[in-house]
Structures are given as C-alpha cells and as structure tokens.
Amino acid sequence: MRNMLTKIAAILAFIIGGMAVVAGVQVLLGNDPGYYVIDWVPVYNYTAGILTAVVTATLIWRKSRLAWFAAIATLSLHTLVMLLLLTVHRDVVAVDSIRAMTIRMLAWAIIMGLMYAQLRKDRASQRLTDEPHHLAAIRR
C-alpha cells in the first residue's frame, strides 16, 4: 500500500493525542489522580492532545507541506514541557507526568522516523520513475 508509513504515523499521532486528551479531561473534570497535580499540566495535556489528534494527525495523514512543521513543533513543545517539569517543578512533579511526557516524546520520535522513512521511500520511487525520462533525453 502506498504511503503506508505516513498512515501509520498519522494513526500513532491520533492515538497519542487522544491519550493526552483523556488524561487532561479526567483531571479537569475533577477526578483525583491520587497525587499532586501542577495546575497547568492538565490544560496542556488537553490542549496539546486536541491539536495533535485533530490538526497534526490530519496534516500527516494528508501528507501536507505543513506536516513536518507540525510534527517538529509538537515534539519541541513536549520536550520544552518535559524540561520545565524536570527543572522548575522537579520537587512536585508526579512520576506519572514524567512517564507520560517520556512516552509522548518517544512516540513523536517514532512518528517522525516513520515520516522520514516514507519521505526517503517516496524520493527513491520518484528517482526510479524519473530515470527513464532522463536517459531518453540523453539519448536524443
């Protein structure tokens, strides 16, 4: 199937975004996770999850020119939040929050790896289809 790696990347982005939405909504609705929650983290989880599941996953699925930008921005944002949690909030951050951010960062590394592999595959395929035309032009 053509674009299989891109489709897998988009599905993973949708799933990881959906997981963040669920995590954020549960706390925002008042469900006590059993540990101290940094006030802005559930809002971040919810917002980043919605943007990931709706916008970024769709851009990746459609192979939009903005897909790479969105994927890099998403990974960068998760990395920034992880750094904030590990530095500014290191004394109060829950292990579950660190675990969730680690999973997101790893998932985005995998998503971007799949996108890159698809890009290389597409370029190789394009070279194969362009070569006969190139050789025909040389022969003339």
PDB file of C-alpha atoms in Angstrom:
ATOM      1  CA  MET A   1       0.000   0.000   0.000  1.00  0.00           C
ATOM      2  CA  ARG A   2       1.289   3.412  -0.937  1.00  0.00           C
ATOM      3  CA  ASN A   3       2.004   5.858   1.876  1.00  0.00           C
ATOM      4  CA  MET A   4       1.670   3.112   4.491  1.00  0.00           C
ATOM      5  CA  LEU A   5       4.341   4.606   6.771  1.00  0.00           C
ATOM      6  CA  THR A   6       2.667   8.017   6.658  1.00  0.00           C
ATOM      7  CA  LYS A   7      -0.692   6.490   7.528  1.00  0.00           C
ATOM      8  CA  ILE A   8       0.828   4.596  10.469  1.00  0.00           C
ATOM      9  CA  ALA A   9       2.487   7.827  11.669  1.00  0.00           C
ATOM     10  CA  ALA A  10      -0.834   9.690  11.461  1.00  0.00           C
ATOM     11  CA  ILE A  11      -2.667   6.952  13.363  1.00  0.00           C
ATOM     12  CA  LEU A  12       0.005   6.975  16.091  1.00  0.00           C
ATOM     13  CA  ALA A  13      -0.268  10.778  16.300  1.00  0.00           C
ATOM     14  CA  PHE A  14      -4.048  10.490  16.647  1.00  0.00           C
ATOM     15  CA  ILE A  15      -3.729   7.844  19.382  1.00  0.00           C
ATOM     16  CA  ILE A  16      -1.096   9.729  21.393  1.00  0.00           C
ATOM     17  CA  GLY A  17      -3.153  12.917  21.071  1.00  0.00           C
ATOM     18  CA  GLY A  18      -6.289  11.093  22.185  1.00  0.00           C
ATOM     19  CA  MET A  19      -4.484   9.693  25.217  1.00  0.00           C
ATOM     20  CA  ALA A  20      -3.412  13.209  26.215  1.00  0.00           C
ATOM     21  CA  VAL A  21      -6.999  14.457  25.868  1.00  0.00           C
ATOM     22  CA  VAL A  22      -8.287  11.670  28.103  1.00  0.00           C
ATOM     23  CA  ALA A  23      -5.587  12.338  30.709  1.00  0.00           C
ATOM     24  CA  GLY A  24      -6.284  16.069  30.699  1.00  0.00           C
ATOM     25  CA  VAL A  25     -10.076  15.793  30.747  1.00  0.00           C
ATOM     26  CA  GLN A  26     -10.129  13.391  33.673  1.00  0.00           C
ATOM     27  CA  VAL A  27      -8.279  15.855  35.899  1.00  0.00           C
ATOM     28  CA  LEU A  28     -10.118  18.906  34.529  1.00  0.00           C
ATOM     29  CA  LEU A  29     -13.419  17.230  35.393  1.00  0.00           C
ATOM     30  CA  GLY A  30     -12.286  16.797  38.983  1.00  0.00           C
ATOM     31  CA  ASN A  31     -11.136  13.183  39.067  1.00  0.00           C
ATOM     32  CA  ASP A  32      -8.360  12.971  41.658  1.00  0.00           C
ATOM     33  CA  PRO A  33      -5.387  11.023  40.270  1.00  0.00           C
ATOM     34  CA  GLY A  34      -4.065  10.433  43.783  1.00  0.00           C
ATOM     35  CA  TYR A  35      -1.079  12.770  43.572  1.00  0.00           C
ATOM     36  CA  TYR A  36      -0.356  16.487  43.395  1.00  0.00           C
ATOM     37  CA  VAL A  37      -1.245  17.962  40.010  1.00  0.00           C
ATOM     38  CA  ILE A  38       0.551  21.045  38.707  1.00  0.00           C
ATOM     39  CA  ASP A  39      -2.300  23.392  37.723  1.00  0.00           C
ATOM     40  CA  TRP A  40      -1.329  23.993  34.088  1.00  0.00           C
ATOM     41  CA  VAL A  41      -0.405  20.393  33.177  1.00  0.00           C
ATOM     42  CA  PRO A  42      -3.984  19.081  32.639  1.00  0.00           C
ATOM     43  CA  VAL A  43      -4.764  22.145  30.493  1.00  0.00           C
ATOM     44  CA  TYR A  44      -1.583  21.495  28.496  1.00  0.00           C
ATOM     45  CA  ASN A  45      -2.461  17.805  28.124  1.00  0.00           C
ATOM     46  CA  TYR A  46      -5.949  18.593  26.895  1.00  0.00           C
ATOM     47  CA  THR A  47      -4.929  21.385  24.520  1.00  0.00           C
ATOM     48  CA  ALA A  48      -1.893  19.612  23.091  1.00  0.00           C
ATOM     49  CA  GLY A  49      -3.947  16.429  22.730  1.00  0.00           C
ATOM     50  CA  ILE A  50      -6.737  18.145  20.789  1.00  0.00           C
ATOM     51  CA  LEU A  51      -4.249  19.916  18.499  1.00  0.00           C
ATOM     52  CA  THR A  52      -2.349  16.676  17.951  1.00  0.00           C
ATOM     53  CA  ALA A  53      -5.367  14.478  17.284  1.00  0.00           C
ATOM     54  CA  VAL A  54      -7.242  16.971  15.109  1.00  0.00           C
ATOM     55  CA  VAL A  55      -4.627  19.133  13.387  1.00  0.00           C
ATOM     56  CA  THR A  56      -1.261  17.389  13.360  1.00  0.00           C
ATOM     57  CA  ALA A  57      -2.560  13.872  12.701  1.00  0.00           C
ATOM     58  CA  THR A  58      -4.683  15.209   9.830  1.00  0.00           C
ATOM     59  CA  LEU A  59      -1.743  17.093   8.305  1.00  0.00           C
ATOM     60  CA  ILE A  60       0.378  13.940   8.473  1.00  0.00           C
ATOM     61  CA  TRP A  61      -2.406  11.758   7.021  1.00  0.00           C
ATOM     62  CA  ARG A  62      -2.848  14.134   4.077  1.00  0.00           C
ATOM     63  CA  LYS A  63       0.935  14.482   3.603  1.00  0.00           C
ATOM     64  CA  SER A  64       0.565  18.241   3.863  1.00  0.00           C
ATOM     65  CA  ARG A  65       3.560  20.502   3.372  1.00  0.00           C
ATOM     66  CA  LEU A  66       2.923  21.606   6.977  1.00  0.00           C
ATOM     67  CA  ALA A  67       3.113  18.069   8.406  1.00  0.00           C
ATOM     68  CA  TRP A  68       6.842  18.245   9.156  1.00  0.00           C
ATOM     69  CA  PHE A  69       6.493  21.649  10.775  1.00  0.00           C
ATOM     70  CA  ALA A  70       3.603  20.404  12.934  1.00  0.00           C
ATOM     71  CA  ALA A  71       5.478  17.246  13.950  1.00  0.00           C
ATOM     72  CA  ILE A  72       8.649  19.159  14.840  1.00  0.00           C
ATOM     73  CA  ALA A  73       6.609  21.756  16.748  1.00  0.00           C
ATOM     74  CA  THR A  74       4.775  19.028  18.675  1.00  0.00           C
ATOM     75  CA  LEU A  75       7.963  17.196  19.658  1.00  0.00           C
ATOM     76  CA  SER A  76       9.626  20.506  20.567  1.00  0.00           C
ATOM     77  CA  LEU A  77       6.691  21.550  22.736  1.00  0.00           C
ATOM     78  CA  HIS A  78       6.660  18.215  24.577  1.00  0.00           C
ATOM     79  CA  THR A  79      10.419  18.492  25.089  1.00  0.00           C
ATOM     80  CA  LEU A  80      10.066  22.024  26.472  1.00  0.00           C
ATOM     81  CA  VAL A  81       7.342  20.924  28.882  1.00  0.00           C
ATOM     82  CA  MET A  82       9.478  17.972  29.981  1.00  0.00           C
ATOM     83  CA  LEU A  83      12.386  20.323  30.678  1.00  0.00           C
ATOM     84  CA  LEU A  84      10.086  22.587  32.703  1.00  0.00           C
ATOM     85  CA  LEU A  85       8.817  19.636  34.699  1.00  0.00           C
ATOM     86  CA  LEU A  86      12.333  18.372  35.373  1.00  0.00           C
ATOM     87  CA  THR A  87      13.751  21.752  36.354  1.00  0.00           C
ATOM     88  CA  VAL A  88      11.194  24.272  37.585  1.00  0.00           C
ATOM     89  CA  HIS A  89       8.784  21.709  39.051  1.00  0.00           C
ATOM     90  CA  ARG A  90      11.189  18.871  39.898  1.00  0.00           C
ATOM     91  CA  ASP A  91      10.201  18.899  43.574  1.00  0.00           C
ATOM     92  CA  VAL A  92       6.461  18.482  42.972  1.00  0.00           C
ATOM     93  CA  VAL A  93       6.023  16.789  39.590  1.00  0.00           C
ATOM     94  CA  ALA A  94       4.355  13.390  39.648  1.00  0.00           C
ATOM     95  CA  VAL A  95       6.173  10.360  38.299  1.00  0.00           C
ATOM     96  CA  ASP A  96       3.129   9.719  36.097  1.00  0.00           C
ATOM     97  CA  SER A  97       3.574  13.122  34.424  1.00  0.00           C
ATOM     98  CA  ILE A  98       7.229  12.396  33.676  1.00  0.00           C
ATOM     99  CA  ARG A  99       6.295   8.953  32.355  1.00  0.00           C
ATOM    100  CA  ALA A 100       3.550  10.399  30.122  1.00  0.00           C
ATOM    101  CA  MET A 101       5.864  13.077  28.692  1.00  0.00           C
ATOM    102  CA  THR A 102       8.561  10.467  28.060  1.00  0.00           C
ATOM    103  CA  ILE A 103       6.067   8.276  26.201  1.00  0.00           C
ATOM    104  CA  ARG A 104       4.918  11.273  24.129  1.00  0.00           C
ATOM    105  CA  MET A 105       8.473  12.237  23.238  1.00  0.00           C
ATOM    106  CA  LEU A 106       9.328   8.658  22.243  1.00  0.00           C
ATOM    107  CA  ALA A 107       6.107   8.360  20.243  1.00  0.00           C
ATOM    108  CA  TRP A 108       6.917  11.564  18.370  1.00  0.00           C
ATOM    109  CA  ALA A 109      10.440  10.356  17.643  1.00  0.00           C
ATOM    110  CA  ILE A 110       8.891   7.201  16.156  1.00  0.00           C
ATOM    111  CA  ILE A 111       6.278   9.217  14.225  1.00  0.00           C
ATOM    112  CA  MET A 112       8.977  11.442  12.750  1.00  0.00           C
ATOM    113  CA  GLY A 113      11.083   8.374  11.949  1.00  0.00           C
ATOM    114  CA  LEU A 114       8.153   6.896  10.029  1.00  0.00           C
ATOM    115  CA  MET A 115       7.600  10.180   8.201  1.00  0.00           C
ATOM    116  CA  TYR A 116      11.295  10.327   7.274  1.00  0.00           C
ATOM    117  CA  ALA A 117      11.308   6.707   6.086  1.00  0.00           C
ATOM    118  CA  GLN A 118       8.256   7.435   3.899  1.00  0.00           C
ATOM    119  CA  LEU A 119       9.975  10.539   2.505  1.00  0.00           C
ATOM    120  CA  ARG A 120      13.077   8.512   1.564  1.00  0.00           C
ATOM    121  CA  LYS A 121      10.897   5.812   0.037  1.00  0.00           C
ATOM    122  CA  ASP A 122       8.974   8.400  -1.991  1.00  0.00           C
ATOM    123  CA  ARG A 123      12.189  10.049  -3.206  1.00  0.00           C
ATOM    124  CA  ALA A 124      13.658   6.685  -4.236  1.00  0.00           C
ATOM    125  CA  SER A 125      10.464   5.847  -6.084  1.00  0.00           C
ATOM    126  CA  GLN A 126      10.498   9.249  -7.772  1.00  0.00           C
ATOM    127  CA  ARG A 127      14.114   8.732  -8.913  1.00  0.00           C
ATOM    128  CA  LEU A 128      13.191   5.395 -10.429  1.00  0.00           C
ATOM    129  CA  THR A 129      10.329   6.886 -12.407  1.00  0.00           C
ATOM    130  CA  ASP A 130      12.404   9.919 -13.480  1.00  0.00           C
ATOM    131  CA  GLU A 131      15.457   7.974 -14.673  1.00  0.00           C
ATOM    132  CA  PRO A 132      13.960   6.559 -17.881  1.00  0.00           C
ATOM    133  CA  HIS A 133      12.905  10.062 -18.947  1.00  0.00           C
ATOM    134  CA  HIS A 134      16.360  11.356 -18.102  1.00  0.00           C
ATOM    135  CA  LEU A 135      18.037   8.574 -20.080  1.00  0.00           C
ATOM    136  CA  ALA A 136      15.708   9.117 -23.005  1.00  0.00           C
ATOM    137  CA  ALA A 137      16.630  12.815 -23.057  1.00  0.00           C
ATOM    138  CA  ILE A 138      20.358  11.947 -23.094  1.00  0.00           C
ATOM    139  CA  ARG A 139      19.907   9.511 -25.985  1.00  0.00           C
ATOM    140  CA  ARG A 140      18.268  12.145 -28.182  1.00  0.00           C
TER     141      ARG A 140
END
